[in-house]
Coordinates of C-alpha atoms and ligand atoms in Angstrom, one line a residue:
X1 CA 22.4 18.3 24.6
X2 CA 19.5 18.1 22.2
X3 CA 16.8 15.7 23.3
X4 CA 16.5 12.5 21.2
X5 CA 13.4 11.8 19.2
X6 CA 10.7 9.6 20.9
X7 CA 7.3 8.2 20.0
X8 CA 4.3 10.5 20.4
X9 CA 2.3 7.8 22.4
X10 CA 2.8 5.3 25.2
X11 CA 1.7 1.6 25.3
X12 CA -1.4 0.5 27.1
X13 CA -1.9 -3.0 25.9
X14 CA 0.5 -5.7 24.7
X15 CA 0.4 -9.0 22.7
X16 CA 3.1 -11.6 23.3
X17 CA 5.1 -12.9 20.2
X18 CA 7.1 -16.1 19.9
X19 CA 10.7 -16.3 18.9
X20 CA 11.0 -19.7 17.1
X21 CA 14.0 -21.8 16.3
X22 CA 15.5 -22.1 12.9
X23 CA 14.6 -25.8 12.9
X24 CA 11.0 -25.0 13.5
X25 CA 11.0 -22.4 10.7
X26 CA 12.6 -24.9 8.2
X27 CA 9.6 -27.2 8.8
X28 CA 7.0 -24.5 8.7
X29 CA 8.1 -22.8 5.5
X30 CA 8.2 -26.2 3.8
X31 CA 4.7 -26.9 5.0
X32 CA 3.6 -23.5 3.7
X33 CA 4.9 -24.4 0.2
X34 CA 7.4 -21.6 0.5
X35 CA 4.6 -19.0 0.3
X36 CA 4.7 -16.8 3.4
X37 CA 1.0 -16.0 3.1
X38 CA 0.5 -19.7 4.1
X39 CA 2.3 -19.3 7.4
X40 CA 0.3 -19.2 10.6
X41 CA 0.8 -15.9 12.4
X42 CA 2.1 -17.6 15.5
X43 CA 4.9 -19.0 13.3
X44 CA 6.1 -15.5 12.7
X45 CA 8.2 -13.4 15.2
X46 CA 8.0 -10.0 13.5
X47 CA 5.3 -9.7 10.9
X48 CA 6.0 -7.3 8.1
X49 CA 3.8 -8.9 5.5
X50 CA 1.7 -5.8 5.3
X51 CA 0.8 -2.5 7.0
X52 CA -2.8 -3.1 6.1
X53 CA -5.2 -3.6 8.9
X54 CA -2.3 -4.5 11.2
X55 CA -2.1 -1.2 13.1
X56 CA -2.8 -0.6 16.8
X57 CA -5.9 1.4 17.5
X58 CA -5.8 4.2 20.1
X59 CA -7.8 4.5 23.3
X60 CA -9.9 7.1 21.6
X61 CA -10.7 4.7 18.7
X62 CA -11.6 1.9 21.1
X63 CA -13.8 4.2 23.1
X64 CA -15.6 5.2 19.8
X65 CA -16.2 1.5 19.1
X66 CA -18.4 1.3 22.1
X67 CA -20.6 4.1 20.8
X68 CA -21.2 2.3 17.4
X69 CA -24.7 2.5 16.1
X70 CA -25.6 -0.8 14.4
X71 CA -28.8 0.3 12.8
X72 CA -29.2 -1.1 9.2
X73 CA -30.0 2.3 7.7
X74 CA -29.1 5.8 8.7
X75 CA -26.9 4.9 11.7
X76 CA -25.2 7.8 13.6
X77 CA -21.9 6.0 12.9
X78 CA -22.5 6.6 9.2
X79 CA -23.1 10.3 9.7
X80 CA -20.0 10.6 12.0
X81 CA -18.0 9.1 9.1
X82 CA -19.6 11.3 6.5
X83 CA -18.6 14.3 8.5
X84 CA -15.1 13.1 9.1
X85 CA -14.6 12.3 5.4
X86 CA -16.0 15.7 4.4
X87 CA -13.8 17.5 7.0
X88 CA -10.6 15.8 5.9
X89 CA -11.0 15.4 2.1
X90 CA -13.7 18.0 1.2
X91 CA -15.7 15.4 -0.7
X92 CA -19.4 15.9 -0.4
X93 CA -20.5 12.3 -1.2
X94 CA -19.2 9.0 0.0
X95 CA -20.1 5.4 0.5
X96 CA -18.5 2.9 2.9
X97 CA -17.1 -0.4 1.5
X98 CA -15.6 -3.3 3.4
X99 CA -12.1 -2.5 2.2
X100 CA -10.1 -0.8 -0.6
X101 CA -10.5 -3.4 -3.3
X102 CA -14.2 -3.4 -2.7
X103 CA -14.2 0.4 -3.3
X104 CA -12.3 -0.3 -6.6
X105 CA -14.8 -3.0 -7.5
X106 CA -17.8 -0.7 -7.0
X107 CA -16.3 2.4 -8.7
X108 CA -14.8 0.4 -11.6
X109 CA -18.2 -1.3 -12.2
X110 CA -19.5 2.1 -13.1
X111 CA -16.4 3.5 -14.9
X112 CA -14.4 0.7 -16.6
X113 CA -15.5 -1.4 -19.6
X114 CA -13.8 -3.9 -21.9
X115 CA -11.0 -2.4 -24.0
X116 CA -10.5 0.7 -21.8
X117 CA -7.1 2.0 -20.9
X118 CA -6.4 3.4 -17.4
X119 CA -3.2 5.4 -17.1
X120 CA -1.6 6.0 -13.7
X121 CA 1.5 5.6 -11.5
X122 CA 2.3 1.9 -10.8
X123 CA -1.3 0.7 -10.1
X124 CA -1.5 -1.5 -7.0
X125 CA -2.1 -5.2 -7.7
X126 CA -5.8 -5.2 -6.7
X127 CA -6.4 -2.0 -8.8
X128 CA -4.7 -3.6 -11.8
X129 CA -6.6 -6.8 -11.0
X130 CA -10.0 -5.0 -11.1
X131 CA -9.0 -3.3 -14.4
X132 CA -7.8 -6.5 -16.1
X133 CA -10.7 -8.5 -14.8
X134 CA -12.9 -6.2 -16.9
X135 CA -10.6 -6.8 -19.9
X136 CA -9.2 -3.3 -19.7
X137 CA -5.5 -2.3 -19.3
X138 CA -3.6 -0.5 -16.7
X139 CA -0.9 1.8 -18.3
X140 CA 2.0 2.8 -16.1
X141 CA 3.2 6.4 -16.5
X142 CA 5.5 6.6 -13.5
X143 CA 8.6 8.7 -13.8
X144 CA 11.7 6.7 -14.9
X145 CA 13.7 7.7 -11.8
X146 CA 11.5 5.3 -9.8
X147 CA 13.3 2.3 -11.3
X148 CA 16.8 3.4 -10.2
X149 CA 16.8 2.3 -6.6
X150 CA 20.0 4.1 -5.7
X151 CA 19.0 7.5 -7.0
X152 CA 17.6 10.1 -4.6
X153 CA 14.4 11.7 -5.8
X154 CA 12.1 13.4 -3.2
X155 CA 9.0 12.3 -5.1
X156 CA 9.8 9.0 -6.7
X157 CA 6.1 8.1 -6.9
X158 CA 5.3 10.8 -9.4
X159 CA 3.4 10.5 -12.6
X160 CA 5.5 11.6 -15.6
X161 CA 3.4 14.5 -17.0
X162 CA 5.0 14.1 -20.5
X163 CA 4.2 10.4 -20.6
X164 CA 0.7 11.0 -19.4
X165 CA 0.0 13.8 -21.9
X166 CA 1.4 11.8 -24.8
X167 CA -0.6 8.8 -23.8
X168 CA -3.8 10.8 -23.6
X169 CA -3.2 12.6 -26.8
X170 CA -3.1 9.3 -28.6
X171 CA -5.7 7.3 -26.6
X172 CA -8.1 9.7 -24.9
X173 CA -11.2 8.0 -26.4
X174 CA -10.4 4.8 -24.5
X175 CA -9.6 6.4 -21.2
X176 CA -12.3 6.5 -18.5
X177 CA -10.1 8.3 -15.9
X178 CA -6.6 8.8 -14.7
X179 CA -5.7 7.1 -11.4
X180 CA -3.0 8.4 -9.1
X181 CA -1.9 6.2 -6.2
X182 CA -0.7 8.2 -3.1
X183 CA 1.7 7.1 -1.9
X184 CA 2.9 4.9 -4.8
X185 CA 3.0 1.6 -3.0
X186 CA 4.5 -0.5 -5.9
X187 CA 7.4 1.9 -6.5
X188 CA 8.4 1.7 -2.8
X189 CA 5.9 3.6 -0.8
X190 CA 7.2 6.7 -2.6
X191 CA 5.3 10.0 -2.4
X192 CA 3.7 12.1 -5.2
X193 CA 4.4 15.8 -5.1
X194 CA 1.7 18.4 -4.9
X195 CA 3.1 19.9 -8.0
X196 CA 2.6 16.6 -9.8
X197 CA -1.0 16.2 -8.6
X198 CA -1.8 19.7 -9.8
X199 CA -0.2 19.0 -13.2
X200 CA -1.8 15.6 -13.6
X201 CA -5.2 17.2 -12.8
X202 CA -4.5 19.9 -15.4
X203 CA -3.5 17.4 -18.1
X204 CA -6.5 15.1 -17.4
X205 CA -8.9 18.1 -17.6
X206 CA -7.3 19.1 -20.9
X207 CA -8.7 15.8 -22.3
X208 CA -11.9 16.0 -20.3
X209 CA -11.0 13.1 -18.0
X210 CA -11.8 12.4 -14.4
X211 CA -9.0 12.0 -11.8
X212 CA -9.3 9.3 -9.2
X213 CA -6.9 9.1 -6.3
X214 CA -6.1 5.6 -4.8
X215 CA -5.6 7.2 -1.4
X216 CA -4.6 4.3 1.0
X217 CA -1.6 6.3 2.3
X218 CA -2.6 9.8 1.5
X219 CA -1.6 11.1 5.0
X220 CA 1.9 9.7 4.7
X221 CA 2.0 11.4 1.3
X222 CA 1.0 14.7 2.9
X223 CA 3.8 14.3 5.5
X224 CA 6.4 14.0 2.7
X225 CA 4.9 17.1 1.0
X226 CA 5.3 19.0 4.3
X227 CA 8.9 18.0 4.9
X228 CA 10.1 18.0 1.3
X229 CA 8.1 20.4 -0.9
X230 CA 8.8 24.1 -1.0
X231 CA 5.9 26.2 0.3
X232 CA 4.3 23.5 2.5
X233 CA 6.7 23.6 5.5
X234 CA 4.3 25.8 7.5
X235 CA 1.1 24.2 6.5
X236 CA -0.7 21.6 8.7
X237 CA -1.1 18.0 7.4
X238 CA -4.9 18.6 7.3
X239 CA -4.4 21.8 5.2
X240 CA -2.1 19.8 2.8
X241 CA -4.6 16.9 2.6
X242 CA -7.4 19.4 1.7
X243 CA -5.3 20.7 -1.2
X244 CA -4.4 17.1 -2.3
X245 CA -8.0 16.2 -2.8
X246 CA -8.9 19.4 -4.6
X247 CA -7.0 17.8 -7.5
X248 CA -9.2 14.7 -7.6
X249 CA -12.8 14.1 -8.7
X250 CA -13.1 10.9 -6.7
X251 CA -11.1 8.7 -4.3
X252 CA -11.0 5.1 -3.4
X253 CA -9.7 4.4 0.1
X254 CA -8.4 1.4 1.9
X255 CA -9.0 2.6 5.5
X256 CA -6.7 -0.2 6.8
X257 CA -3.7 1.9 6.1
X258 CA -3.6 5.6 7.0
X259 CA -6.9 5.6 8.8
X260 CA -5.4 3.0 11.3
X261 CA -8.3 0.6 11.5
X262 CA -8.3 -3.1 11.1
X263 CA -11.0 -3.3 8.4
X264 CA -12.8 -0.8 6.1
X265 CA -12.8 1.3 3.0
X266 CA -14.8 3.9 1.2
X267 CA -15.3 5.8 -2.1
X268 CA -15.8 9.5 -2.0
X269 CA -16.6 11.9 -4.8
X270 CA -17.8 15.3 -5.8
X271 CA -20.5 14.3 -8.3
X272 CA -23.8 13.2 -6.9
X273 CA -24.7 11.4 -10.2
X274 CA -21.6 9.2 -9.9
X275 CA -22.7 8.5 -6.3
X276 CA -26.1 7.3 -7.5
X277 CA -24.5 5.0 -10.1
X278 CA -22.1 3.6 -7.6
X279 CA -24.8 3.0 -5.0
X280 CA -26.5 0.4 -7.2
X281 CA -23.3 -1.7 -7.2
X282 CA -22.6 -0.9 -3.6
X283 CA -25.9 -2.4 -2.6
X284 CA -25.3 -5.5 -4.7
X285 CA -21.7 -6.2 -3.6
X286 CA -21.2 -4.5 -0.2
X287 CA -24.4 -3.7 1.7
X288 CA -26.9 -0.9 2.0
X289 CA -25.3 2.6 1.2
X290 CA -25.1 3.7 4.9
X291 CA -23.0 0.7 6.0
X292 CA -21.4 -0.9 2.9
X293 CA -20.1 -3.9 4.6
X294 CA -18.9 -2.1 7.8
X295 CA -20.2 -2.5 11.3
X296 CA -21.3 0.8 12.9
X297 CA -18.5 0.5 15.5
X298 CA -15.9 0.1 12.8
X299 CA -17.2 3.3 11.1
X300 CA -16.8 5.1 14.4
X301 CA -13.2 3.9 14.9
X302 CA -12.5 5.0 11.3
X303 CA -13.8 8.5 11.9
X304 CA -11.4 8.9 14.8
X305 CA -8.6 7.2 12.8
X306 CA -8.9 9.7 10.0
X307 CA -8.4 12.5 12.5
X308 CA -5.5 10.9 14.3
X309 CA -3.9 9.7 11.1
X310 CA -3.6 13.2 9.8
X311 CA -1.9 14.6 12.8
X312 CA 1.8 15.6 12.3
X313 CA 3.1 14.1 15.6
X314 CA 1.7 10.7 14.8
X315 CA 3.0 10.8 11.2
X316 CA 6.4 11.9 12.3
X317 CA 6.7 9.0 14.7
X318 CA 5.5 6.6 12.0
X319 CA 7.8 7.7 9.2
X320 CA 10.8 8.2 11.4
X321 CA 10.6 4.6 12.4
X322 CA 10.7 3.5 8.8
X323 CA 13.6 5.9 8.2
X324 CA 15.4 4.4 11.2
X325 CA 15.2 0.9 9.8
X326 CA 16.5 2.4 6.5
X327 CA 19.5 4.0 8.2
X328 CA 20.4 0.7 9.9
X329 CA 20.2 -1.2 6.6
X330 CA 22.4 1.5 4.9
X331 CA 25.0 1.0 7.6
X332 CA 25.0 -2.7 6.8
X333 CA 25.2 -2.2 3.1
X334 CA 21.8 -3.7 2.3
X335 CA 20.4 -2.1 -1.0
X336 CA 16.9 -0.8 -0.9
X337 CA 14.6 1.7 -2.8
X338 CA 16.2 5.0 -1.7
X339 CA 15.0 7.1 0.0
X340 CA 13.0 4.9 2.3
X341 CA 9.2 5.1 1.8
X342 CA 6.3 6.0 4.0
X343 CA 5.1 2.6 5.1
X344 CA 7.9 0.2 4.2
X345 CA 11.5 -0.6 3.1
X346 CA 11.7 -2.2 -0.3
X347 CA 14.8 -4.3 -0.5
X348 CA 16.3 -4.5 -4.0
X349 CA 16.4 -8.2 -4.5
X350 CA 18.1 -7.9 -7.9
X351 CA 21.1 -6.3 -6.2
X352 CA 21.1 -8.8 -3.3
X353 CA 20.7 -12.0 -5.3
X354 CA 21.9 -11.3 -8.8
X355 CA 23.3 -14.8 -9.2
X356 CA 19.8 -16.4 -9.0
X357 CA 18.1 -16.5 -12.4
X358 CA 15.1 -14.1 -12.5
X359 CA 13.0 -17.1 -13.5
X360 CA 13.7 -18.4 -10.0
X361 CA 12.1 -15.4 -8.3
X362 CA 14.9 -13.5 -6.5
X363 CA 12.6 -11.4 -4.1
X364 CA 10.6 -14.5 -3.1
X365 CA 13.9 -16.3 -2.4
X366 CA 15.1 -13.4 -0.3
X367 CA 11.8 -13.4 1.6
X368 CA 12.2 -17.1 2.4
X369 CA 15.8 -16.6 3.6
X370 CA 14.9 -13.7 5.9
X371 CA 12.1 -15.8 7.4
X372 CA 14.5 -18.7 8.0
X373 CA 17.1 -16.3 9.5
X374 CA 14.8 -14.7 12.2
X375 CA 11.1 -15.5 11.7
X376 CA 10.5 -12.2 10.0
X377 CA 7.8 -12.2 7.3
X378 CA 8.1 -9.8 4.4
X379 CA 6.3 -9.9 1.1
X380 CA 7.5 -10.3 -2.5
X381 CA 6.7 -7.4 -4.8
X382 CA 8.2 -8.8 -8.0
X383 CA 7.7 -11.3 -10.7
X384 CA 5.3 -13.5 -8.8
X385 CA 3.0 -10.6 -7.9
X386 CA 3.3 -9.2 -11.5
X387 CA 1.4 -12.2 -12.7
X388 CA 1.3 -13.4 -16.3
X389 CA 0.3 -11.2 -19.2
X390 CA -3.5 -11.5 -19.6
X391 CA -3.1 -12.0 -23.4
X392 CA 0.1 -14.0 -24.0
X393 CA 0.0 -15.8 -20.6
X394 CA 3.8 -15.3 -20.4
X395 CA 5.4 -14.4 -17.0
X396 CA 5.9 -10.7 -16.6
X397 CA 9.3 -9.7 -15.1
X398 CA 9.0 -6.2 -13.8
X399 CA 12.2 -4.0 -13.7
X400 CA 12.1 -4.0 -10.0
X401 CA 12.2 -7.1 -7.8
X402 CA 11.5 -6.1 -4.2
X403 CA 11.2 -7.7 -0.9
X404 CA 8.9 -5.4 1.0
X405 CA 9.2 -5.0 4.7
X406 CA 6.0 -3.2 5.6
X407 CA 5.9 -1.6 9.1
X408 CA 2.5 -1.8 10.9
X409 CA 1.4 1.4 12.5
X410 CA 2.1 1.9 16.3
X411 CA 2.9 -1.8 16.7
X412 CA 6.7 -2.5 16.9
X413 CA 9.5 -0.6 18.7
X414 CA 12.9 0.3 17.3
X415 CA 14.3 -2.8 19.1
X416 CA 12.3 -4.8 16.5
X417 CA 13.8 -2.6 13.8
X418 CA 17.3 -3.5 15.0
X419 CA 16.4 -7.2 14.9
X420 CA 15.2 -6.8 11.3
X421 CA 18.3 -4.9 10.2
X422 CA 20.7 -7.4 11.7
X423 CA 18.8 -10.4 10.4
X424 CA 18.8 -8.9 6.9
X425 CA 22.4 -7.9 7.3
X426 CA 23.3 -11.5 8.0
X427 CA 21.4 -12.8 4.9
X428 CA 23.2 -10.1 2.9
X429 CA 26.6 -11.2 4.2
X430 CA 26.0 -14.8 3.1
X431 CA 24.3 -13.9 -0.2
X432 CA 27.1 -15.5 -2.3
X433 CA 26.1 -18.9 -0.8
X434 CA 22.4 -18.5 -1.9
X435 CA 22.5 -19.8 -5.4
X436 CA 19.1 -21.5 -5.9
X437 CA 15.7 -19.9 -6.0
X438 CA 12.2 -21.4 -6.2
X439 CA 9.9 -22.6 -8.9
X440 CA 6.1 -22.5 -9.2
X441 CA 4.2 -25.8 -8.8
X442 CA 0.7 -24.4 -8.6
X443 CA -0.8 -21.0 -9.4
X444 CA -4.1 -19.2 -9.7
X445 CA -5.0 -17.4 -13.0
X446 CA -5.1 -13.9 -11.4
X447 CA -3.4 -12.4 -8.3
X448 CA -1.5 -15.6 -8.0
X449 CA 0.9 -14.4 -5.2
X450 CA -1.6 -15.0 -2.5
X451 CA -2.0 -18.7 -3.1
X452 CA 0.9 -19.7 -5.2
X453 CA 2.7 -23.0 -4.2
X454 CA 6.4 -23.2 -4.7
X455 CA 9.2 -25.7 -4.4
X456 CA 13.0 -25.3 -4.2
X457 CA 14.5 -25.0 -7.8
Ligands
LIG501 N1 -4.5 0.5 -3.1 C1 -3.3 0.4 -2.5 C2 -2.3 1.5 -2.9 C3 -3.0 -0.6 -1.6 O1 -1.8 -0.6 -1.1 C4 -4.0 -1.5 -1.3 C5 -3.7 -2.6 -0.4 C6 -5.3 -1.4 -1.9 C7 -5.5 -0.4 -2.8 C8 -6.4 -2.4 -1.6 O2 -6.9 -2.2 -0.4 O3 -6.4 -4.3 0.9 O4 -8.1 -2.7 1.7 O5 -8.5 -4.1 -0.3 N2 -2.6 -2.9 0.0 C9 -2.2 -3.9 0.9 C10 -0.7 -4.0 1.0 C11 -2.9 -5.2 0.8 O6 -0.2 -4.9 1.7 O7 0.0 -3.2 0.4 P1 -7.5 -3.4 0.5

């Protein structure tokens, strides 16, 4: 018999979690104003709010923490990280930031000005936020296939080269750079093919534009290239990653994802002049250029995390777990963005709760139902997160309404995946009885989903 698949690690430390009662959860979600961000973590049994900063570090990472150099300037931890980033990405210059959005803030302070247009593939909400905050616009050039959740496409996160080329031919003067998010989080943790990166780079260069990669999940993207794209099956993840970054001029990184640390980020680039311009903002917003808001010990853990996160055995364990949850949900008939993504399952709330008016926020309603069912916390990636149009202030209703179930790295077992699948299956079975959604009673002017207050419609 062929041996079954198993994790490429064993568990050395555990953290108890509490299985609450439905009655407790009814009370807690009401107190949280039906916003799952407001729940206390001990009110949650399985926490799938995000895969960001929620991973389990390895013994090697914890050991590296102890060797952290906390010198203000020129710490050895900084040089360890510089070497790790150079080895993995090939970028010569880098600066640490406290997380990914801080990297966006610093880089966009240099590159983005009022009236600019920034094309890309489904910009993540903080990326869009940092663009719109500067009175510029994020322009989505993702392939149309991404919006059909039942359709198989191996690289559903791709930029559409024809859309990008057309957009640049008409608007090049207002475009500071093209941004490619790998993997494409908003479209469902979907990968971008190497072919697409190569093509995007070529198109951008035709118009003399820089290419920036939002690289939070670059290693998961490389895994999909290895297993799905012709010509890459015999390459190592590290070789694939090197080629990926050869198609970018700069990258922003949220290290909390594929570098498996609890906090941290960075910007890396080829051009020293760009580094000089960024350093001014980095010093103002983040910290001196050799720590940028990070402790020396955290930079050390990040250096090790970049190495571990780009090992095939780790990535295979990681992505097969997400795939396993996807398979269980398919058996139960629950519709989600297919195929399953790298870091999460994106449940198609439009298909689960079509009877709820979209103005009553289907994905949020589904998130609340799943929490009530089993204490599982997911996150809405739909109309609440899409915010209002910055000019008209009208609600924006994206084509896709997702309940995202993000799987933290190296944290839960497949028994937890089984609980998630059955809980969601139960909600799916009683979907016809869920007829009322929620309405907003208070919201912030930008990135409202974090703090929005809701009530039953
Ligand atoms: N880019 C992408 C693609 C992201 O997914 C995130 C964060 C960021 C940038 C910002 O990084 O959180 O370190 O400031 N995504 C998290 C998520 C929050 O849950 O998907 P950050």
